[in-house]
Amino acid sequence: MTRRWSIAAQLFALQVVVVTLLVGGGLAGAVALARDDARDAAVETVVAVAETVARSPSTAEALASVDPAGRLQPFAESTRLATHTDFVVVMSPDRTRYSHPNPDLIGKRFTGAIEPALAGGRVVQVFTGSLGESVRAVVPVRAENGAGDGAIVGLVSVGITTEEINRRLSRQAPALALATAAALVLAAGGAWLLSRRLRRQTHGLGPAEMTRMYEYHDAVLHAVREGLVVVDRDGRMTLANDEGRRLLGLRDDAGTDRPVADLDLPAAVGELLVSGRPAEDEVVVAGERVLVANQRVTRFDGRRLGTVLTLRDHTDLRMLAGELDSVRGLTDALRAQAHEAANRLHTVLTLVELGRTDEAVGLATAELALAQQLTDQVVGAVTEPALAALLLGKSAQAAERGVELVVDDGARLDGEPVPSRDLLTVVGNLVDNALEAVAGTEPPRRVTVHVSADDDEVVVRVGDSGPGLPAEQVAEAFRRGWSTKQQGRGLGLALVGQVVRRYGGRYDVGTAPVGGALVTVRLPRRT
């Protein structure tokens, strides 16, 4: 099986190779520089020693004596040993040596260039002589005349062999090797720490795995039909897929790596993301959409990474469910009325059987007149058939709950000034909220409905005899939902608020004549 190399391992190996090459190149440069420095130091040494010997008065005196070699050899050797040079040669202008480390070469001719020295200058050169290759200097010796410009009576050559220079350089090798080893250890340690950190961040994945993961990750984000929002532990939104941006109304260039609190998010979604609390199938309102939100806290190796929020668009489903609830409620009310009608019919039949026909006719006529009166009131005030049917159904539901639903005498709605779907949403939810508000209160329980329209707007007004809606909760209720139920949350008023905002209308919450809440919604007529 092929061994998988993670990005961290590959980076570590690459860094080690690069650092080794750099340190090796630096070492080679340091060696070359040290060699040049050693040679320059040798040149300075041989020139200084040669000039010192040449200017010594005893040197000129010895050259003028009867036995120059006898006097100069001990002096030259003592100078050589004292200055750690390899040879100090004093010679006559015709190259005859008077001193040399090898006594056998005394009296022999000196080899190498001396012409510049004979002309009053000096010679510095690398030359291979009797002791091998060496760095040497040749300077003139002048006769003592007090002015320092006497005749040249001899020459002094001082040299250090290349072998000695290399030995001196090799003595610096341990320090260079130690510095090189320290640099390699430090560089390797730094590379290891970096690769270890990278291994933790990449979880030991290799390049191919990370590429494949990114491709799958990108494909899934664009393909999934649920909105996905990822927030890190610092409260910054790090990711939002296409569906999430659409549901939250975010621009393509907004959101990533920005604090959630700075984003223009719907209030309910923003509160959920900022809190970071877990949520399961929580219904939230986002603009004109009803969303089902699920939020989970993400962890890795016990560390909290942030939260992941998923959103599903349930707008249409919620509307259909609301209509279904209305139909179900109407069905329950009709079933209850059928049961009640059956009871009354049995009563009428029993009265007839008992021969009390007048009382039977009176009872049946009264029930029929009451039902017809309600129907005539609703149909006479509202010609829009869907709304009329809704009000009749709500009347039946109210009666089933022991609530009196009254259509205001001044109510009048002809035609369809706004789409019936939006009108049903407003009226249906306001009536449902009113019925919930009066549930459990002391009789008499009453809900009033007023629907009218003029040339400019449609007015829907629903009042109840319930406890009312606190003023500080009005805006919140129309934005995020509110209910008088025990759980304290509902979508009725939030859905009404959606319609109001879409039409550019307005709403007002006051106190009804019967003591409860009076909600007034005004919608501009459609053009």
Short mmCIF file of C-alpha atoms in Angstrom, two decimals:
data_model
loop_
_atom_site.label_atom_id
_atom_site.label_comp_id
_atom_site.label_asym_id
_atom_site.label_seq_id
_atom_site.Cartn_x
_atom_site.Cartn_y
_atom_site.Cartn_z
CA MET A 1 0.00 0.00 0.00
CA THR A 2 1.32 3.44 -0.90
CA ARG A 3 2.30 5.45 2.14
CA ARG A 4 0.28 8.63 2.51
CA TRP A 5 2.29 11.74 3.25
CA SER A 6 0.37 14.51 4.98
CA ILE A 7 0.87 18.15 4.10
CA ALA A 8 2.64 18.65 7.43
CA ALA A 9 5.10 15.79 6.70
CA GLN A 10 5.77 17.05 3.18
CA LEU A 11 6.31 20.58 4.45
CA PHE A 12 8.66 19.32 7.16
CA ALA A 13 10.72 17.33 4.65
CA LEU A 14 10.84 20.27 2.26
CA GLN A 15 11.89 22.65 5.01
CA VAL A 16 14.63 20.28 6.19
CA VAL A 17 16.00 20.00 2.63
CA VAL A 18 15.86 23.75 2.08
CA VAL A 19 17.41 24.53 5.45
CA THR A 20 20.15 21.94 4.89
CA LEU A 21 20.97 23.46 1.52
CA LEU A 22 20.98 26.96 2.98
CA VAL A 23 23.15 25.98 5.93
CA GLY A 24 25.45 24.00 3.65
CA GLY A 25 25.76 26.98 1.33
CA GLY A 26 26.37 29.23 4.31
CA LEU A 27 29.01 26.84 5.62
CA ALA A 28 30.77 26.77 2.26
CA GLY A 29 30.69 30.55 2.14
CA ALA A 30 31.96 30.76 5.70
CA VAL A 31 34.83 28.40 4.88
CA ALA A 32 35.76 30.38 1.80
CA LEU A 33 35.55 33.61 3.75
CA ALA A 34 37.65 32.13 6.56
CA ARG A 35 40.23 30.93 4.06
CA ASP A 36 40.44 34.38 2.52
CA ASP A 37 40.68 35.95 5.95
CA ALA A 38 43.43 33.51 6.94
CA ARG A 39 45.38 34.28 3.77
CA ASP A 40 44.95 38.03 4.26
CA ALA A 41 46.11 37.66 7.86
CA ALA A 42 49.13 35.68 6.66
CA VAL A 43 49.98 38.42 4.15
CA GLU A 44 49.78 41.08 6.84
CA THR A 45 51.95 38.97 9.12
CA VAL A 46 54.73 38.26 6.62
CA VAL A 47 54.84 41.88 5.43
CA ALA A 48 55.01 43.20 8.99
CA VAL A 49 57.71 40.72 10.04
CA ALA A 50 59.76 41.31 6.85
CA GLU A 51 59.68 45.09 7.27
CA THR A 52 60.56 44.80 10.95
CA VAL A 53 63.59 42.61 10.21
CA ALA A 54 64.66 44.80 7.27
CA ARG A 55 64.55 47.97 9.35
CA SER A 56 66.45 46.47 12.23
CA PRO A 57 69.95 48.15 12.39
CA SER A 58 71.53 44.81 13.22
CA THR A 59 70.42 43.43 9.88
CA ALA A 60 72.24 46.08 7.85
CA GLU A 61 75.31 45.76 10.11
CA ALA A 62 75.35 41.97 9.67
CA LEU A 63 75.14 42.31 5.89
CA ALA A 64 78.19 44.58 5.96
CA SER A 65 80.21 42.26 8.23
CA VAL A 66 82.79 39.67 7.22
CA ASP A 67 80.47 36.73 8.16
CA PRO A 68 76.85 37.76 7.37
CA ALA A 69 75.52 34.20 7.64
CA GLY A 70 77.00 33.62 11.06
CA ARG A 71 75.29 36.68 12.46
CA LEU A 72 72.01 36.58 10.55
CA GLN A 73 71.08 32.88 10.87
CA PRO A 74 70.54 32.92 14.67
CA PHE A 75 68.67 36.24 14.48
CA ALA A 76 66.43 35.03 11.64
CA GLU A 77 65.59 31.73 13.35
CA SER A 78 64.74 33.39 16.64
CA THR A 79 62.51 35.85 14.76
CA ARG A 80 60.82 33.01 12.85
CA LEU A 81 60.06 31.10 16.01
CA ALA A 82 58.82 34.20 17.80
CA THR A 83 56.49 35.28 14.96
CA HIS A 84 55.23 31.77 14.07
CA THR A 85 56.29 32.13 10.46
CA ASP A 86 57.76 29.32 8.37
CA PHE A 87 60.88 31.03 7.09
CA VAL A 88 62.84 34.26 7.48
CA VAL A 89 65.46 34.56 4.76
CA VAL A 90 67.98 37.39 4.59
CA MET A 91 69.84 37.58 1.30
CA SER A 92 72.19 39.71 -0.67
CA PRO A 93 70.97 41.67 -3.71
CA ASP A 94 72.32 38.85 -5.92
CA ARG A 95 69.94 36.31 -4.23
CA THR A 96 72.58 34.65 -2.01
CA ARG A 97 70.90 33.37 1.16
CA TYR A 98 72.44 34.19 4.55
CA SER A 99 69.72 32.50 6.58
CA HIS A 100 67.20 29.71 6.11
CA PRO A 101 65.33 27.17 8.29
CA ASN A 102 67.25 24.51 6.38
CA PRO A 103 70.96 25.29 6.99
CA ASP A 104 71.91 23.30 3.91
CA LEU A 105 70.33 26.00 1.73
CA ILE A 106 72.39 28.83 3.23
CA GLY A 107 74.64 30.23 0.48
CA LYS A 108 72.29 28.97 -2.22
CA ARG A 109 70.29 31.23 -4.52
CA PHE A 110 66.87 32.45 -3.51
CA THR A 111 64.07 31.57 -5.96
CA GLY A 112 61.16 33.85 -6.64
CA ALA A 113 60.55 37.42 -7.72
CA ILE A 114 62.69 40.11 -6.09
CA GLU A 115 62.85 42.79 -8.80
CA PRO A 116 60.23 45.16 -7.27
CA ALA A 117 62.07 44.94 -3.94
CA LEU A 118 65.38 45.76 -5.60
CA ALA A 119 63.66 48.82 -7.04
CA GLY A 120 62.71 49.98 -3.54
CA GLY A 121 59.24 48.44 -3.38
CA ARG A 122 58.06 45.15 -2.01
CA VAL A 123 56.91 41.78 -3.34
CA VAL A 124 53.86 39.88 -2.04
CA GLN A 125 53.15 36.62 -3.82
CA VAL A 126 52.12 32.98 -3.53
CA PHE A 127 55.11 30.97 -4.69
CA THR A 128 56.23 27.35 -4.53
CA GLY A 129 59.77 27.29 -3.20
CA SER A 130 62.02 24.94 -1.27
CA LEU A 131 59.43 24.54 1.52
CA GLY A 132 56.46 24.17 -0.80
CA GLU A 133 53.73 26.65 -1.67
CA SER A 134 53.79 29.67 0.58
CA VAL A 135 52.60 33.24 0.96
CA ARG A 136 55.75 35.37 1.03
CA ALA A 137 56.82 38.97 1.18
CA VAL A 138 60.18 40.41 0.02
CA VAL A 139 61.31 43.87 1.19
CA PRO A 140 64.64 45.72 0.75
CA VAL A 141 67.29 46.36 3.43
CA ARG A 142 68.85 49.80 3.22
CA ALA A 143 72.21 50.95 4.54
CA GLU A 144 71.92 53.11 7.67
CA ASN A 145 72.37 56.77 6.78
CA GLY A 146 69.99 58.40 9.24
CA ALA A 147 67.53 59.44 6.51
CA GLY A 148 66.15 55.97 5.74
CA ASP A 149 66.88 56.21 2.05
CA GLY A 150 70.32 54.59 1.93
CA ALA A 151 71.46 52.13 -0.72
CA ILE A 152 69.84 48.71 -0.86
CA VAL A 153 72.34 46.32 0.69
CA GLY A 154 70.14 43.21 0.92
CA LEU A 155 66.67 41.73 0.97
CA VAL A 156 64.46 40.06 3.57
CA SER A 157 61.88 37.43 2.63
CA VAL A 158 59.36 36.14 5.18
CA GLY A 159 56.77 33.48 4.36
CA ILE A 160 54.06 31.20 5.73
CA THR A 161 53.36 27.98 3.90
CA THR A 162 49.86 27.22 2.58
CA GLU A 163 49.91 24.06 4.64
CA GLU A 164 50.31 26.12 7.79
CA ILE A 165 47.51 28.43 6.70
CA ASN A 166 45.26 25.41 6.21
CA ARG A 167 46.21 24.08 9.62
CA ARG A 168 45.29 27.38 11.20
CA LEU A 169 42.00 27.29 9.28
CA SER A 170 41.31 23.72 10.35
CA ARG A 171 41.64 24.81 13.97
CA GLN A 172 38.55 26.97 13.36
CA ALA A 173 36.63 24.02 11.93
CA PRO A 174 35.17 22.82 15.27
CA ALA A 175 33.65 26.24 15.90
CA LEU A 176 32.23 26.34 12.37
CA ALA A 177 30.93 22.79 12.70
CA LEU A 178 29.33 23.61 16.06
CA ALA A 179 27.67 26.73 14.66
CA THR A 180 26.47 24.75 11.63
CA ALA A 181 25.07 21.96 13.81
CA ALA A 182 23.33 24.49 16.06
CA ALA A 183 21.81 26.21 13.04
CA LEU A 184 20.60 22.88 11.65
CA VAL A 185 19.14 21.83 14.99
CA LEU A 186 17.36 25.15 15.47
CA ALA A 187 16.03 25.17 11.91
CA ALA A 188 14.92 21.54 12.12
CA GLY A 189 13.26 22.21 15.48
CA GLY A 190 11.42 25.22 14.07
CA ALA A 191 10.34 23.21 11.03
CA TRP A 192 9.13 20.40 13.29
CA LEU A 193 7.11 22.77 15.47
CA LEU A 194 5.59 24.37 12.38
CA SER A 195 4.74 21.00 10.85
CA ARG A 196 3.25 19.85 14.15
CA ARG A 197 1.00 22.90 14.27
CA LEU A 198 0.07 22.41 10.64
CA ARG A 199 -0.66 18.72 11.31
CA ARG A 200 -3.09 19.71 14.07
CA GLN A 201 -4.79 22.26 11.83
CA THR A 202 -5.04 19.92 8.83
CA HIS A 203 -5.75 16.81 10.94
CA GLY A 204 -2.96 14.93 9.17
CA LEU A 205 -4.59 15.12 5.73
CA GLY A 206 -2.61 14.92 2.54
CA PRO A 207 -2.88 17.33 -0.43
CA ALA A 208 -5.03 14.95 -2.49
CA GLU A 209 -7.39 14.39 0.43
CA MET A 210 -7.71 18.10 1.12
CA THR A 211 -8.33 18.82 -2.56
CA ARG A 212 -10.98 16.12 -2.72
CA MET A 213 -12.53 17.34 0.54
CA TYR A 214 -12.71 20.91 -0.78
CA GLU A 215 -14.29 19.80 -4.05
CA TYR A 216 -16.91 17.68 -2.24
CA HIS A 217 -17.44 20.42 0.34
CA ASP A 218 -18.04 23.04 -2.36
CA ALA A 219 -20.31 20.72 -4.36
CA VAL A 220 -22.41 19.83 -1.31
CA LEU A 221 -22.78 23.45 -0.22
CA HIS A 222 -24.11 24.47 -3.62
CA ALA A 223 -26.29 21.39 -4.07
CA VAL A 224 -27.97 21.09 -0.67
CA ARG A 225 -31.49 22.52 -0.56
CA GLU A 226 -31.33 23.56 3.07
CA GLY A 227 -29.82 26.84 4.15
CA LEU A 228 -26.55 26.35 6.03
CA VAL A 229 -24.85 28.95 8.22
CA VAL A 230 -21.63 28.25 10.18
CA VAL A 231 -20.53 30.56 13.03
CA ASP A 232 -17.20 30.18 14.83
CA ARG A 233 -16.69 30.42 18.59
CA ASP A 234 -15.91 34.14 18.29
CA GLY A 235 -19.36 34.85 16.87
CA ARG A 236 -18.17 35.42 13.28
CA MET A 237 -20.04 33.91 10.36
CA THR A 238 -17.49 31.85 8.49
CA LEU A 239 -19.72 30.20 5.90
CA ALA A 240 -23.18 30.48 4.34
CA ASN A 241 -24.27 28.47 1.34
CA ASP A 242 -26.39 29.75 -1.54
CA GLU A 243 -29.70 28.69 -0.02
CA GLY A 244 -28.77 30.21 3.33
CA ARG A 245 -27.97 33.54 1.69
CA ARG A 246 -31.24 33.46 -0.24
CA LEU A 247 -33.35 32.70 2.82
CA LEU A 248 -31.62 35.36 4.93
CA GLY A 249 -31.48 37.97 2.16
CA LEU A 250 -27.68 38.27 2.28
CA ARG A 251 -25.70 39.65 -0.63
CA ASP A 252 -23.08 37.42 -2.24
CA ASP A 253 -20.28 39.63 -0.90
CA ALA A 254 -21.64 39.91 2.63
CA GLY A 255 -21.26 37.83 5.70
CA THR A 256 -18.09 35.77 5.55
CA ASP A 257 -15.64 36.42 8.39
CA ARG A 258 -17.79 39.16 9.91
CA PRO A 259 -19.43 39.29 13.36
CA VAL A 260 -23.01 38.07 13.26
CA ALA A 261 -24.10 41.14 15.21
CA ASP A 262 -22.89 43.38 12.34
CA LEU A 263 -24.95 41.60 9.69
CA ASP A 264 -28.40 42.72 8.58
CA LEU A 265 -30.14 39.49 9.61
CA PRO A 266 -33.78 38.91 10.53
CA ALA A 267 -34.22 39.51 14.26
CA ALA A 268 -35.16 35.93 15.16
CA VAL A 269 -32.27 34.41 13.19
CA GLY A 270 -29.79 36.96 14.51
CA GLU A 271 -30.84 36.25 18.11
CA LEU A 272 -30.46 32.51 17.53
CA LEU A 273 -26.98 32.85 16.01
CA VAL A 274 -25.71 35.31 18.63
CA SER A 275 -26.98 33.20 21.54
CA GLY A 276 -25.40 30.01 20.18
CA ARG A 277 -28.03 27.95 21.96
CA PRO A 278 -29.17 24.60 20.56
CA ALA A 279 -32.50 24.68 18.70
CA GLU A 280 -34.58 21.91 17.19
CA ASP A 281 -37.29 22.58 14.60
CA GLU A 282 -37.76 26.12 15.90
CA VAL A 283 -40.06 28.23 13.73
CA VAL A 284 -38.68 31.71 12.97
CA VAL A 285 -39.90 34.52 10.74
CA ALA A 286 -37.38 35.98 8.28
CA GLY A 287 -38.80 38.78 6.20
CA GLU A 288 -41.68 37.26 4.23
CA ARG A 289 -40.60 33.69 4.93
CA VAL A 290 -41.41 31.23 7.67
CA LEU A 291 -38.32 29.14 8.40
CA VAL A 292 -37.71 26.05 10.48
CA ALA A 293 -34.35 26.37 12.22
CA ASN A 294 -32.10 23.72 13.74
CA GLN A 295 -28.88 24.74 15.49
CA ARG A 296 -26.18 22.52 16.93
CA VAL A 297 -22.97 23.25 18.80
CA THR A 298 -19.97 21.75 16.97
CA ARG A 299 -17.04 20.27 18.90
CA PHE A 300 -13.77 18.57 18.01
CA ASP A 301 -11.62 16.76 20.56
CA GLY A 302 -13.70 18.37 23.29
CA ARG A 303 -13.11 21.90 21.98
CA ARG A 304 -16.07 24.07 21.02
CA LEU A 305 -15.68 25.17 17.41
CA GLY A 306 -18.90 27.16 17.04
CA THR A 307 -22.43 26.46 15.81
CA VAL A 308 -24.06 25.15 12.65
CA LEU A 309 -27.52 26.47 11.75
CA THR A 310 -29.72 24.82 9.14
CA LEU A 311 -32.80 26.53 7.72
CA ARG A 312 -35.76 25.07 5.82
CA ASP A 313 -38.27 27.26 4.01
CA HIS A 314 -41.74 26.38 5.28
CA THR A 315 -43.56 29.48 4.06
CA ASP A 316 -45.90 27.74 1.63
CA LEU A 317 -46.26 24.74 3.92
CA ARG A 318 -47.20 26.97 6.84
CA MET A 319 -49.79 28.81 4.77
CA LEU A 320 -51.29 25.53 3.62
CA ALA A 321 -51.18 24.23 7.19
CA GLY A 322 -52.97 27.38 8.35
CA GLU A 323 -55.64 26.91 5.74
CA LEU A 324 -55.90 23.26 6.72
CA ASP A 325 -56.26 24.23 10.38
CA SER A 326 -59.03 26.63 9.40
CA VAL A 327 -60.79 23.91 7.44
CA ARG A 328 -60.28 21.45 10.29
CA GLY A 329 -61.65 23.96 12.75
CA LEU A 330 -64.61 24.62 10.51
CA THR A 331 -65.17 20.87 10.19
CA ASP A 332 -65.08 20.46 13.96
CA ALA A 333 -67.48 23.33 14.33
CA LEU A 334 -69.84 21.88 11.72
CA ARG A 335 -69.63 18.51 13.44
CA ALA A 336 -70.47 20.14 16.74
CA GLN A 337 -73.31 22.09 15.12
CA ALA A 338 -74.59 18.92 13.49
CA HIS A 339 -74.58 17.24 16.89
CA GLU A 340 -76.34 20.22 18.41
CA ALA A 341 -78.82 20.35 15.53
CA ALA A 342 -79.54 16.67 15.99
CA ASN A 343 -80.27 17.29 19.64
CA ARG A 344 -82.61 20.14 18.79
CA LEU A 345 -84.28 18.08 16.06
CA HIS A 346 -84.90 15.27 18.53
CA THR A 347 -86.38 17.82 20.89
CA VAL A 348 -88.69 19.14 18.16
CA LEU A 349 -89.76 15.60 17.20
CA THR A 350 -90.44 14.74 20.82
CA LEU A 351 -92.56 17.87 21.24
CA VAL A 352 -94.54 16.91 18.13
CA GLU A 353 -95.03 13.38 19.45
CA LEU A 354 -96.27 14.84 22.70
CA GLY A 355 -98.79 16.90 20.75
CA ARG A 356 -97.13 20.18 21.64
CA THR A 357 -96.78 21.32 18.02
CA ASP A 358 -96.84 25.04 18.69
CA GLU A 359 -93.81 24.83 20.96
CA ALA A 360 -92.04 22.59 18.41
CA VAL A 361 -92.65 25.09 15.58
CA GLY A 362 -91.49 27.99 17.73
CA LEU A 363 -88.25 26.26 18.70
CA ALA A 364 -87.40 25.30 15.12
CA THR A 365 -88.26 28.76 13.76
CA ALA A 366 -86.09 30.50 16.38
CA GLU A 367 -83.03 28.35 15.57
CA LEU A 368 -83.49 28.90 11.83
CA ALA A 369 -83.91 32.64 12.25
CA LEU A 370 -80.74 32.88 14.36
CA ALA A 371 -78.64 30.99 11.80
CA GLN A 372 -80.11 32.95 8.91
CA GLN A 373 -79.52 36.24 10.72
CA LEU A 374 -75.80 35.48 11.11
CA THR A 375 -75.49 34.41 7.48
CA ASP A 376 -77.34 37.48 6.24
CA GLN A 377 -75.18 39.74 8.40
CA VAL A 378 -71.90 38.33 7.09
CA VAL A 379 -72.93 37.99 3.45
CA GLY A 380 -74.57 41.38 3.45
CA ALA A 381 -71.43 43.07 4.78
CA VAL A 382 -68.82 41.11 2.82
CA THR A 383 -69.34 40.26 -0.83
CA GLU A 384 -65.90 38.68 -1.19
CA PRO A 385 -66.86 34.99 -1.01
CA ALA A 386 -63.65 33.61 0.52
CA LEU A 387 -63.66 36.18 3.32
CA ALA A 388 -67.37 35.64 3.94
CA ALA A 389 -66.80 31.90 4.21
CA LEU A 390 -63.88 32.51 6.58
CA LEU A 391 -66.00 34.71 8.86
CA LEU A 392 -68.84 32.17 8.89
CA GLY A 393 -66.36 29.43 9.78
CA LYS A 394 -64.78 31.54 12.51
CA SER A 395 -68.27 32.29 13.85
CA ALA A 396 -68.92 28.57 14.12
CA GLN A 397 -65.57 28.05 15.86
CA ALA A 398 -66.28 30.91 18.25
CA ALA A 399 -69.68 29.49 19.10
CA GLU A 400 -68.11 26.10 19.74
CA ARG A 401 -65.72 27.76 22.20
CA GLY A 402 -68.41 29.75 23.90
CA VAL A 403 -67.29 33.04 22.34
CA GLU A 404 -69.57 35.54 20.64
CA LEU A 405 -68.10 36.66 17.30
CA VAL A 406 -69.76 39.85 16.05
CA VAL A 407 -69.31 41.41 12.63
CA ASP A 408 -69.43 45.19 13.10
CA ASP A 409 -72.50 46.93 11.71
CA GLY A 410 -70.33 49.36 9.77
CA ALA A 411 -68.35 46.58 8.05
CA ARG A 412 -68.51 46.68 4.27
CA LEU A 413 -66.23 45.08 1.68
CA ASP A 414 -67.15 44.89 -1.96
CA GLY A 415 -65.05 43.07 -4.54
CA GLU A 416 -61.41 42.18 -3.96
CA PRO A 417 -59.44 45.36 -3.05
CA VAL A 418 -56.40 43.25 -2.10
CA PRO A 419 -55.64 39.64 -3.02
CA SER A 420 -57.93 37.34 -1.06
CA ARG A 421 -54.97 35.25 0.14
CA ASP A 422 -53.41 38.22 1.93
CA LEU A 423 -56.78 39.39 3.24
CA LEU A 424 -57.51 35.92 4.63
CA THR A 425 -54.05 35.86 6.27
CA VAL A 426 -54.69 39.16 8.06
CA VAL A 427 -58.30 38.56 9.10
CA GLY A 428 -57.86 34.85 9.91
CA ASN A 429 -54.78 35.34 12.10
CA LEU A 430 -56.20 38.37 13.92
CA VAL A 431 -59.42 36.49 14.69
CA ASP A 432 -57.46 33.39 15.79
CA ASN A 433 -55.32 35.51 18.11
CA ALA A 434 -58.43 37.16 19.51
CA LEU A 435 -60.09 33.78 20.11
CA GLU A 436 -56.97 32.58 21.92
CA ALA A 437 -56.87 35.79 23.97
CA VAL A 438 -60.41 35.36 25.33
CA ALA A 439 -60.01 31.63 25.95
CA GLY A 440 -60.10 30.94 29.67
CA THR A 441 -61.39 34.42 30.59
CA GLU A 442 -64.58 35.07 32.47
CA PRO A 443 -67.81 35.37 30.41
CA PRO A 444 -69.02 37.17 28.49
CA ARG A 445 -66.31 36.42 25.93
CA ARG A 446 -66.61 38.51 22.80
CA VAL A 447 -64.68 39.14 19.55
CA THR A 448 -65.63 41.93 17.14
CA VAL A 449 -64.57 42.11 13.49
CA HIS A 450 -64.66 45.13 11.19
CA VAL A 451 -63.58 44.98 7.55
CA SER A 452 -64.03 47.94 5.21
CA ALA A 453 -62.43 49.58 2.20
CA ASP A 454 -62.42 52.99 0.56
CA ASP A 455 -60.64 54.35 -2.47
CA ASP A 456 -57.25 54.40 -0.72
CA GLU A 457 -56.98 51.53 1.72
CA VAL A 458 -58.47 48.45 3.33
CA VAL A 459 -59.08 48.59 7.08
CA VAL A 460 -59.25 45.45 9.23
CA ARG A 461 -60.08 45.93 12.91
CA VAL A 462 -60.40 43.05 15.38
CA GLY A 463 -61.15 43.58 19.09
CA ASP A 464 -61.59 41.16 21.96
CA SER A 465 -62.48 41.05 25.63
CA GLY A 466 -59.22 39.35 26.62
CA PRO A 467 -56.33 40.63 28.75
CA GLY A 468 -54.88 42.79 25.96
CA LEU A 469 -51.41 43.02 24.46
CA PRO A 470 -48.73 44.86 26.52
CA ALA A 471 -47.48 47.95 24.70
CA GLU A 472 -43.82 46.94 25.10
CA GLN A 473 -44.48 43.66 23.26
CA VAL A 474 -46.35 45.03 20.25
CA ALA A 475 -43.39 45.53 17.91
CA GLU A 476 -41.84 42.22 18.95
CA ALA A 477 -45.13 40.38 18.41
CA PHE A 478 -45.56 41.67 14.86
CA ARG A 479 -41.92 40.98 14.00
CA ARG A 480 -41.21 37.62 15.63
CA GLY A 481 -44.60 36.27 16.70
CA TRP A 482 -46.45 36.19 20.00
CA SER A 483 -49.23 34.21 21.63
CA THR A 484 -51.23 34.15 24.81
CA LYS A 485 -50.72 30.40 25.03
CA GLN A 486 -48.63 28.99 27.83
CA GLN A 487 -45.55 28.56 25.63
CA GLY A 488 -45.77 32.27 24.79
CA ARG A 489 -44.89 32.00 21.10
CA GLY A 490 -47.00 32.05 17.94
CA LEU A 491 -46.78 33.11 14.32
CA GLY A 492 -50.17 34.74 13.82
CA LEU A 493 -49.19 38.36 14.38
CA ALA A 494 -45.81 37.81 12.71
CA LEU A 495 -47.56 36.64 9.53
CA VAL A 496 -49.84 39.67 9.72
CA GLY A 497 -46.73 41.83 10.08
CA GLN A 498 -45.28 40.26 6.92
CA VAL A 499 -48.33 41.28 4.89
CA VAL A 500 -48.29 44.80 6.35
CA ARG A 501 -44.62 45.29 5.49
CA ARG A 502 -45.07 43.89 2.00
CA TYR A 503 -47.88 46.35 1.24
CA GLY A 504 -46.22 49.25 2.97
CA GLY A 505 -49.19 49.49 5.34
CA ARG A 506 -49.37 50.11 9.05
CA TYR A 507 -50.85 48.60 12.19
CA ASP A 508 -51.97 49.93 15.55
CA VAL A 509 -52.78 48.20 18.83
CA GLY A 510 -55.12 49.88 21.28
CA THR A 511 -57.78 49.02 23.82
CA ALA A 512 -61.15 47.65 22.71
CA PRO A 513 -64.41 49.02 24.14
CA VAL A 514 -64.93 45.65 25.84
CA GLY A 515 -61.57 45.94 27.61
CA GLY A 516 -59.19 43.76 25.58
CA ALA A 517 -56.86 44.43 22.64
CA LEU A 518 -58.03 46.28 19.53
CA VAL A 519 -55.76 45.61 16.53
CA THR A 520 -56.18 47.83 13.46
CA VAL A 521 -54.42 47.01 10.19
CA ARG A 522 -54.45 49.37 7.20
CA LEU A 523 -53.37 48.08 3.78
CA PRO A 524 -53.11 50.36 0.71
CA ARG A 525 -55.34 49.18 -2.12
CA ARG A 526 -53.48 47.45 -4.94
CA THR A 527 -53.08 49.47 -8.14
#
